[in-house]
CSV table of C-alpha atoms and ligand atoms in Angstrom, one decimal:
chain,number,residue,atom,x,y,z
P,1338,MET,CA,12.0,-3.7,-22.7
P,1339,ILE,CA,8.7,-3.9,-21.0
P,1340,ASN,CA,9.2,-3.5,-17.3
P,1341,LEU,CA,6.3,-4.7,-15.2
P,1342,ALA,CA,8.3,-5.7,-12.1
P,1343,SER,CA,6.7,-3.0,-10.0
P,1344,ASP,CA,4.7,0.3,-10.3
P,1345,ASN,CA,7.8,2.2,-9.1
P,1346,VAL,CA,9.9,1.4,-12.1
P,1347,VAL,CA,8.4,4.4,-13.8
P,1348,GLY,CA,9.0,8.1,-13.1
P,1349,ALA,CA,6.5,10.7,-12.0
P,1350,SER,CA,3.5,11.7,-14.2
P,1351,LYS,CA,3.7,14.7,-16.5
P,1352,GLN,CA,1.2,16.5,-14.3
P,1353,VAL,CA,3.2,16.0,-11.1
P,1354,LEU,CA,6.5,16.9,-12.9
P,1355,GLU,CA,5.1,20.1,-14.3
P,1356,ALA,CA,3.8,21.0,-10.8
P,1357,LEU,CA,7.2,20.6,-9.4
P,1358,ILE,CA,8.8,22.7,-12.0
P,1359,ALA,CA,6.2,25.4,-11.3
P,1360,ALA,CA,6.8,25.2,-7.5
P,1361,ASN,CA,10.5,25.5,-8.1
P,1362,SER,CA,10.3,29.3,-8.6
P,1363,GLY,CA,10.4,31.9,-5.9
P,1364,ALA,CA,10.7,31.7,-2.1
P,1365,GLU,CA,8.4,29.7,0.1
P,1366,ALA,CA,8.4,28.9,3.9
P,1367,ALA,CA,10.4,25.8,4.7
P,1368,TYR,CA,9.8,22.5,6.6
P,1369,GLY,CA,6.3,22.0,5.4
P,1370,SER,CA,4.9,25.5,6.3
P,1371,ASP,CA,4.5,26.3,2.5
P,1372,HIS,CA,1.2,26.9,0.8
P,1373,TYR,CA,1.5,23.8,-1.4
P,1374,THR,CA,1.5,21.6,1.7
P,1375,ALA,CA,-1.4,23.5,3.1
P,1376,GLU,CA,-3.3,23.0,-0.1
P,1377,ALA,CA,-2.6,19.3,0.0
P,1378,GLU,CA,-3.9,19.0,3.5
P,1379,ALA,CA,-7.1,20.9,2.6
P,1380,MET,CA,-7.7,18.7,-0.4
P,1381,LEU,CA,-7.2,15.6,1.7
P,1382,ALA,CA,-9.7,16.8,4.3
P,1383,GLU,CA,-12.2,17.3,1.5
P,1384,ILE,CA,-11.5,14.0,-0.2
P,1385,PHE,CA,-11.8,12.1,3.1
P,1386,GLU,CA,-14.8,14.2,4.3
P,1387,HIS,CA,-13.2,14.5,7.7
P,1388,GLU,CA,-11.0,16.6,9.7
P,1389,VAL,CA,-7.4,15.4,9.1
P,1390,LYS,CA,-3.9,15.9,10.3
P,1391,VAL,CA,-1.5,15.3,7.4
P,1392,PHE,CA,2.2,14.6,7.5
P,1393,LEU,CA,4.0,14.3,4.1
P,1394,VAL,CA,7.0,12.0,4.0
P,1395,ALA,CA,9.2,10.7,1.1
P,1396,THR,CA,8.8,6.9,1.5
P,1397,GLY,CA,6.1,4.4,2.3
P,1398,THR,CA,8.4,2.7,4.8
P,1399,GLY,CA,8.8,6.0,6.6
P,1400,ALA,CA,5.0,6.5,6.6
P,1401,ASN,CA,4.2,3.1,8.0
P,1402,ALA,CA,6.9,2.8,10.5
P,1403,LEU,CA,6.1,6.3,11.9
P,1404,ALA,CA,2.3,5.7,11.8
P,1405,LEU,CA,2.8,2.5,13.8
P,1406,ALA,CA,5.0,4.3,16.3
P,1407,ALA,CA,2.1,6.7,16.8
P,1408,LEU,CA,-0.1,3.7,17.7
P,1409,SER,CA,2.1,1.5,19.8
P,1410,PRO,CA,4.2,1.8,23.0
P,1411,PRO,CA,7.7,-0.1,22.9
P,1412,TRP,CA,5.9,-3.0,24.8
P,1413,GLY,CA,3.1,-3.1,22.2
P,1414,ALA,CA,1.9,-5.9,19.9
P,1415,ILE,CA,1.2,-4.9,16.4
P,1416,PHE,CA,-0.9,-7.5,14.4
P,1417,CYS,CA,-0.4,-7.7,10.8
P,1418,HIS,CA,-0.4,-10.2,7.9
P,1419,GLU,CA,2.6,-12.5,8.1
P,1420,GLU,CA,3.7,-11.5,4.5
P,1421,SER,CA,2.8,-7.8,4.8
P,1422,HIS,CA,5.1,-5.0,3.8
P,1423,VAL,CA,5.6,-3.9,7.3
P,1424,ALA,CA,6.7,-7.3,8.4
P,1425,ASP,CA,8.7,-8.4,5.4
P,1426,ASP,CA,9.9,-5.3,3.4
P,1427,GLU,CA,10.9,-2.6,5.7
P,1428,CYS,CA,14.0,-3.9,7.3
P,1429,GLY,CA,12.7,-3.6,10.8
P,1430,ALA,CA,11.8,0.1,10.5
P,1431,PRO,CA,8.5,-0.4,12.3
P,1432,GLU,CA,10.3,-2.1,15.2
P,1433,MET,CA,12.9,0.6,15.3
P,1434,PHE,CA,10.7,3.5,15.3
P,1435,THR,CA,8.3,2.0,17.8
P,1436,ASP,CA,11.4,1.5,20.0
P,1437,GLY,CA,10.9,-2.2,20.0
P,1438,ALA,CA,7.2,-3.0,19.6
P,1439,LYS,CA,6.6,-6.6,18.4
P,1440,LEU,CA,5.1,-7.2,15.0
P,1441,ILE,CA,3.1,-10.4,15.1
P,1442,GLY,CA,2.5,-11.8,11.7
P,1443,LEU,CA,-0.8,-13.8,11.2
P,1444,PRO,CA,-1.5,-16.2,8.4
P,1445,GLY,CA,-4.3,-15.6,6.0
P,1446,LEU,CA,-5.3,-16.6,2.5
P,1447,ASN,CA,-5.0,-14.1,-0.4
P,1448,GLY,CA,-2.8,-11.8,1.7
P,1449,LYS,CA,-5.7,-10.9,4.0
P,1450,LEU,CA,-6.1,-10.9,7.8
P,1451,THR,CA,-9.4,-12.0,9.1
P,1452,ALA,CA,-11.3,-10.5,12.2
P,1453,GLY,CA,-11.5,-14.0,13.6
P,1454,ARG,CA,-7.7,-14.7,13.4
P,1455,LEU,CA,-7.1,-11.2,14.9
P,1456,GLU,CA,-9.5,-12.0,17.8
P,1457,THR,CA,-7.7,-15.4,18.5
P,1458,ALA,CA,-4.3,-13.8,18.3
P,1459,ILE,CA,-5.2,-10.9,20.8
P,1460,ALA,CA,-6.2,-13.5,23.4
P,1461,ARG,CA,-2.7,-14.8,23.5
P,1462,TYR,CA,-1.5,-11.5,25.0
P,1463,PRO,CA,-3.5,-10.9,28.1
P,1464,LYS,CA,-3.9,-7.2,29.3
P,1465,GLY,CA,-1.9,-6.3,32.3
P,1466,VAL,CA,0.3,-9.5,32.3
P,1467,VAL,CA,3.8,-8.1,32.4
P,1468,LYS,CA,5.4,-10.9,30.6
P,1469,ALA,CA,3.4,-10.5,27.4
P,1470,VAL,CA,3.6,-7.7,24.9
P,1471,GLN,CA,0.3,-5.6,25.1
P,1472,PRO,CA,-2.0,-5.6,22.1
P,1473,ALA,CA,-1.6,-2.1,20.7
P,1474,ALA,CA,-2.4,-2.0,17.0
P,1475,VAL,CA,-3.5,-3.8,13.9
P,1476,SER,CA,-2.2,-2.9,10.4
P,1477,ILE,CA,-3.7,-4.1,7.1
P,1478,SER,CA,-2.6,-3.3,3.5
P,1479,GLN,CA,-5.2,-2.2,0.9
P,1480,VAL,CA,-4.3,-3.3,-1.9
P,1481,THR,CA,-2.7,-6.4,-0.1
P,1482,GLU,CA,0.7,-7.9,-0.9
P,1483,SER,CA,-1.2,-10.5,-3.0
P,1484,GLY,CA,-2.8,-7.9,-5.2
P,1485,THR,CA,-6.2,-8.6,-3.6
P,1486,LEU,CA,-8.7,-6.3,-1.8
P,1487,TYR,CA,-10.5,-6.3,1.5
P,1488,SER,CA,-14.2,-5.7,1.1
P,1489,LEU,CA,-15.6,-2.8,3.1
P,1490,ALA,CA,-17.4,-5.3,5.3
P,1491,GLU,CA,-14.0,-7.1,6.0
P,1492,ILE,CA,-12.3,-3.8,7.0
P,1493,ALA,CA,-15.3,-2.9,9.2
P,1494,GLU,CA,-15.1,-6.4,10.9
P,1495,ILE,CA,-11.4,-5.9,11.7
P,1496,GLY,CA,-12.2,-2.3,12.9
P,1497,GLU,CA,-14.8,-3.6,15.2
P,1498,VAL,CA,-12.3,-6.1,16.8
P,1499,ALA,CA,-9.9,-3.2,17.1
P,1500,ARG,CA,-12.4,-1.0,18.7
P,1501,ARG,CA,-13.4,-3.7,21.2
P,1502,HIS,CA,-9.8,-4.3,22.3
P,1503,ASP,CA,-8.8,-0.7,22.2
P,1504,LEU,CA,-6.2,-1.3,19.3
P,1505,GLY,CA,-5.2,1.5,17.0
P,1506,PHE,CA,-6.1,0.6,13.3
P,1507,HIS,CA,-3.5,1.4,10.6
P,1508,LEU,CA,-4.2,1.0,6.9
P,1509,ASP,CA,-1.1,0.7,4.6
P,1510,GLY,CA,-2.5,2.4,1.4
P,1511,ALA,CA,0.7,2.3,-0.8
P,1512,ARG,CA,-1.9,1.5,-3.6
P,1513,PHE,CA,-4.8,3.3,-2.0
P,1514,ALA,CA,-6.1,4.7,-5.2
P,1515,ASN,CA,-6.0,1.4,-7.0
P,1516,ALA,CA,-8.1,-0.1,-4.2
P,1517,LEU,CA,-10.5,2.7,-4.2
P,1518,VAL,CA,-11.4,2.8,-7.9
P,1519,SER,CA,-11.8,-1.1,-8.0
P,1520,LEU,CA,-14.2,-1.0,-5.0
P,1521,GLY,CA,-16.0,2.1,-6.4
P,1522,CYS,CA,-16.4,3.4,-2.8
P,1523,THR,CA,-15.4,6.7,-1.2
P,1524,PRO,CA,-12.1,7.2,0.8
P,1525,ALA,CA,-14.3,7.7,3.9
P,1526,ASP,CA,-15.9,4.3,3.3
P,1527,MET,CA,-12.5,2.5,3.2
P,1528,THR,CA,-11.1,4.3,6.2
P,1529,TRP,CA,-12.7,6.1,9.2
P,1530,LYS,CA,-16.1,4.8,8.5
P,1531,ALA,CA,-14.7,1.3,9.0
P,1532,GLY,CA,-12.8,2.2,12.0
P,1533,VAL,CA,-9.4,3.1,10.5
P,1534,ASP,CA,-7.4,5.6,12.6
P,1535,ILE,CA,-4.3,6.3,10.5
P,1536,VAL,CA,-3.7,5.8,6.7
P,1537,SER,CA,-0.4,5.7,5.0
P,1538,PHE,CA,-1.7,7.3,1.8
P,1539,GLY,CA,0.5,6.3,-1.0
P,1540,ALA,CA,1.2,8.6,-4.0
P,1541,THR,CA,4.6,7.6,-5.2
P,1542,LYS,CA,3.6,4.4,-7.1
P,1543,ASN,CA,0.7,6.0,-8.7
P,1544,GLY,CA,2.2,9.3,-10.1
P,1545,CYS,CA,4.6,11.0,-7.8
P,1546,PHE,CA,8.4,10.9,-7.5
P,1547,ALA,CA,8.5,10.5,-3.7
P,1548,CYS,CA,5.5,11.5,-1.7
P,1549,GLU,CA,3.3,9.7,0.8
P,1550,ALA,CA,1.0,11.1,3.4
P,1551,VAL,CA,0.4,10.0,6.9
P,1552,ILE,CA,-3.2,10.9,7.6
P,1553,PHE,CA,-4.8,11.0,11.0
P,1554,PHE,CA,-8.4,11.3,11.6
P,1555,ASP,CA,-8.1,12.1,15.4
P,1556,PRO,CA,-5.8,15.1,16.0
P,1557,ALA,CA,-5.1,13.9,19.5
P,1558,ARG,CA,-3.3,10.9,18.1
P,1559,ALA,CA,-1.2,13.3,16.0
P,1560,GLU,CA,0.0,15.3,18.9
P,1561,HIS,CA,3.6,14.1,18.9
P,1562,PHE,CA,3.9,13.1,15.3
P,1563,GLY,CA,5.8,16.3,14.2
P,1564,PHE,CA,8.6,15.3,16.6
P,1565,ARG,CA,8.6,11.7,15.4
P,1566,ARG,CA,8.9,12.7,11.8
P,1567,LYS,CA,11.7,15.2,12.4
P,1568,ARG,CA,13.9,12.8,14.6
P,1569,SER,CA,13.5,10.1,12.0
P,1570,GLY,CA,15.0,12.5,9.4
P,1571,HIS,CA,11.7,12.6,7.4
P,1572,THR,CA,11.0,16.3,7.7
P,1573,VAL,CA,12.0,17.6,4.4
P,1574,SER,CA,13.4,21.1,4.6
P,1575,LYS,CA,12.2,22.2,1.1
P,1576,GLY,CA,8.8,20.8,2.1
P,1577,ARG,CA,7.2,22.6,-0.9
P,1578,LEU,CA,8.5,19.8,-3.1
P,1579,LEU,CA,6.4,17.2,-1.2
P,1580,GLY,CA,3.3,19.6,-1.1
P,1581,ALA,CA,3.5,20.4,-4.8
P,1582,GLN,CA,3.6,16.6,-5.6
P,1583,MET,CA,0.7,15.7,-3.5
P,1584,SER,CA,-1.5,18.6,-4.5
P,1585,ALA,CA,-0.8,18.0,-8.2
P,1586,TYR,CA,-1.5,14.3,-7.7
P,1587,LEU,CA,-5.0,15.0,-6.2
P,1588,ARG,CA,-6.0,17.8,-8.5
P,1589,ASN,CA,-8.6,17.2,-11.2
P,1590,ASN,CA,-8.9,13.5,-10.2
P,1591,HIS,CA,-5.4,12.8,-11.5
P,1592,TRP,CA,-4.9,10.2,-8.9
P,1593,LEU,CA,-8.1,8.4,-9.7
P,1594,GLU,CA,-7.5,8.5,-13.4
P,1595,ASN,CA,-4.0,7.1,-13.1
P,1596,ALA,CA,-5.3,4.2,-10.9
P,1597,ARG,CA,-8.2,3.5,-13.2
P,1598,HIS,CA,-5.7,3.2,-16.1
P,1599,ALA,CA,-3.3,1.0,-14.2
P,1600,ASN,CA,-6.1,-1.3,-13.1
P,1601,GLY,CA,-7.5,-1.5,-16.6
P,1602,MET,CA,-4.1,-2.6,-17.9
P,1603,ALA,CA,-3.9,-5.3,-15.2
P,1604,GLU,CA,-7.4,-6.5,-16.1
P,1605,ARG,CA,-6.4,-6.8,-19.7
P,1606,LEU,CA,-3.1,-8.7,-18.7
P,1607,ALA,CA,-5.1,-11.0,-16.3
P,1608,LYS,CA,-7.7,-11.8,-18.9
P,1609,GLY,CA,-5.0,-12.5,-21.7
P,1610,LEU,CA,-2.7,-14.6,-19.5
P,1611,GLY,CA,-5.3,-16.3,-17.4
P,1612,GLY,CA,-6.8,-17.8,-20.5
P,1613,LEU,CA,-3.6,-19.6,-21.8
P,1614,PRO,CA,-3.0,-23.2,-21.3
P,1615,GLY,CA,-0.5,-24.0,-18.5
P,1616,VAL,CA,-0.9,-20.6,-16.9
P,1617,ARG,CA,-2.7,-20.1,-13.5
P,1618,LEU,CA,-3.6,-17.0,-11.6
P,1619,PRO,CA,-3.7,-18.2,-8.0
P,1620,TRP,CA,-5.0,-15.0,-6.6
P,1621,PRO,CA,-7.7,-12.9,-8.1
P,1622,SER,CA,-6.3,-9.7,-9.9
P,1623,GLN,CA,-8.4,-7.0,-8.1
P,1624,ALA,CA,-6.3,-3.9,-8.6
P,1625,ASN,CA,-3.1,-3.3,-10.6
P,1626,GLU,CA,-1.2,-6.5,-9.9
P,1627,VAL,CA,-1.3,-9.9,-11.7
P,1628,PHE,CA,0.3,-12.9,-10.1
P,1629,ALA,CA,0.8,-15.8,-12.5
P,1630,VAL,CA,2.2,-19.3,-12.4
P,1631,LEU,CA,3.9,-19.7,-15.8
P,1632,PRO,CA,5.7,-22.7,-17.5
P,1633,LYS,CA,9.5,-22.0,-17.3
P,1634,ALA,CA,9.6,-22.1,-21.1
P,1635,THR,CA,7.0,-19.2,-21.2
P,1636,ALA,CA,9.0,-17.2,-18.7
P,1637,LYS,CA,12.1,-17.7,-20.8
P,1638,THR,CA,10.4,-16.4,-23.9
P,1639,LEU,CA,9.2,-13.4,-22.0
P,1640,SER,CA,12.6,-12.7,-20.4
P,1641,ASP,CA,14.4,-13.1,-23.7
P,1642,ALA,CA,12.1,-10.6,-25.3
P,1643,GLY,CA,12.9,-8.0,-22.5
P,1644,VAL,CA,9.7,-8.5,-20.4
P,1645,ARG,CA,10.5,-7.9,-16.7
P,1646,ALA,CA,8.3,-9.2,-13.8
P,1647,ALA,CA,9.2,-9.8,-10.2
P,1648,PRO,CA,9.8,-13.5,-9.2
P,1649,TRP,CA,7.4,-14.1,-6.1
P,1650,TYR,CA,7.5,-16.3,-3.1
P,1651,GLU,CA,6.7,-19.7,-4.3
P,1652,LEU,CA,6.0,-20.9,-0.8
P,1653,SER,CA,3.7,-18.1,0.1
P,1654,ILE,CA,1.3,-18.9,2.9
P,1655,SER,CA,-1.3,-16.8,1.1
P,1656,LEU,CA,-1.6,-19.3,-1.7
P,1657,PRO,CA,-4.6,-21.6,-1.9
P,1658,THR,CA,-3.7,-25.0,-0.1
P,1659,ASN,CA,-4.1,-26.9,-3.3
P,1660,GLU,CA,-1.7,-24.5,-5.2
P,1661,LYS,CA,1.7,-26.2,-5.8
P,1662,ILE,CA,4.2,-24.5,-8.0
P,1663,GLY,CA,5.9,-27.2,-10.0
P,1664,THR,CA,9.7,-27.4,-10.7
P,1665,ASN,CA,9.0,-26.5,-14.3
P,1666,GLU,CA,7.1,-23.5,-13.4
P,1667,VAL,CA,7.8,-19.9,-12.0
P,1668,PHE,CA,5.6,-17.6,-9.9
P,1669,TRP,CA,5.7,-14.1,-11.2
P,1670,ARG,CA,4.2,-10.7,-10.2
P,1671,PHE,CA,3.3,-8.2,-12.9
P,1672,VAL,CA,2.5,-4.7,-11.9
P,1673,THR,CA,0.9,-2.1,-14.2
P,1674,SER,CA,1.2,1.7,-13.7
P,1675,PHE,CA,-0.3,4.8,-15.0
P,1676,GLU,CA,2.3,4.6,-17.8
P,1677,THR,CA,1.6,1.1,-19.0
P,1678,ALA,CA,0.4,1.1,-22.6
P,1679,PRO,CA,-2.3,-1.3,-24.0
P,1680,ASP,CA,0.0,-2.5,-26.7
P,1681,GLN,CA,2.7,-3.4,-24.1
P,1682,ILE,CA,0.2,-5.6,-22.4
P,1683,ASP,CA,-0.9,-7.1,-25.8
P,1684,GLN,CA,2.8,-7.8,-26.7
P,1685,VAL,CA,3.3,-9.7,-23.3
P,1686,ILE,CA,0.2,-11.8,-24.0
P,1687,ALA,CA,1.1,-12.5,-27.6
P,1688,LEU,CA,4.7,-13.5,-26.4
P,1689,ALA,CA,3.2,-15.9,-23.8
P,1690,ARG,CA,0.7,-17.4,-26.3
P,1691,GLY,CA,3.5,-17.9,-28.8
P,1692,ALA,CA,5.5,-19.8,-26.2
L,3053,LIG,C1,5.6,0.0,-2.1
L,3053,LIG,C2,4.9,-0.3,-0.7
L,3053,LIG,C3,5.2,0.4,0.4
L,3053,LIG,C4,6.1,1.6,0.4
L,3053,LIG,O1,7.4,1.2,0.3
L,3053,LIG,P1,8.7,2.2,0.0
L,3053,LIG,O2,9.5,1.5,-0.9
L,3053,LIG,O3,9.2,2.4,1.4
L,3053,LIG,O4,8.2,3.5,-0.5
L,3053,LIG,C5,4.4,0.2,1.5
L,3053,LIG,N1,3.5,-0.9,1.5
L,3053,LIG,C6,3.2,-1.6,0.5
L,3053,LIG,C7,2.2,-2.6,0.6
L,3053,LIG,C8,4.0,-1.4,-0.7
L,3053,LIG,O5,3.7,-2.2,-1.8
């Protein structure tokens, strides 16, 4: 079985697992006051070249929903891509933890919001008009749900609209490291230098068991976050287990190496699959995901051989307008991880070629 359905089908990396075993011995202060968590926070401040407030949580949904709650009142409007994780894959958690803010999904090709669309959408909700939700925040995903990337200029343009309209700017970085190594920029470039206020810094998919950081660049915005995290049930009592995961993840560039490996495997797969007759890759593969339209016969050959991928939304509004998935085709997402081996990718390509 070669499982490329997601990057969370694998366990934690060896380095993270060993750090957890080491952190298991002895007594430590509880609820995140341990030295592993302090170390993770210090490392993140250095990596982001900025003062940060860091809150570790166990899931990306928790990170996103609580981050958005820190940016929006219950009567707020939160702009996001129509097919974003916050809108489609979190079972209403952002709406619940904001006490009812409205997520406003906007269309955009390749899974991306544009500054222009955002500007137009904001105009529909005039400030001070009581019958309208009030523009409060914008949230983008980097890597996007289509496996694509915002350029630094595109993030900065959205940041500029957010600044002009006094919106908080949230970045869902479930695959932050994969985006970073592809763009070859610094974490600062991709976030606060482009106007981002809060990052959901993912670590689970790229090497941890269950650990994500909510990172604030303005401590004032984080003032009540400790209460939010606790009342949502996301304050882990043996907090050292989160701190140990995050500090091991960041140590010795482990996170960057994992992401580089995963991205390299996706590139290999994209090159191999993309060159086959009858196969189309409607979105550019820019990180560790490959979206492919395959003939049903090819898909069956892969399935029968034990290859797993995730069937994707065939009617996705992010697809190019001329892309129509035929009745004899499937639309699949392949995701590579730090554990994906080159020969697994080569096997998938060989099977598809044989079909
Ligand atoms: C995986 C993922 C998350 C986190 O999801 P959880 O399953 O709650 O950990 C958030 N955003 C995006 C874009 C993701 O792909």
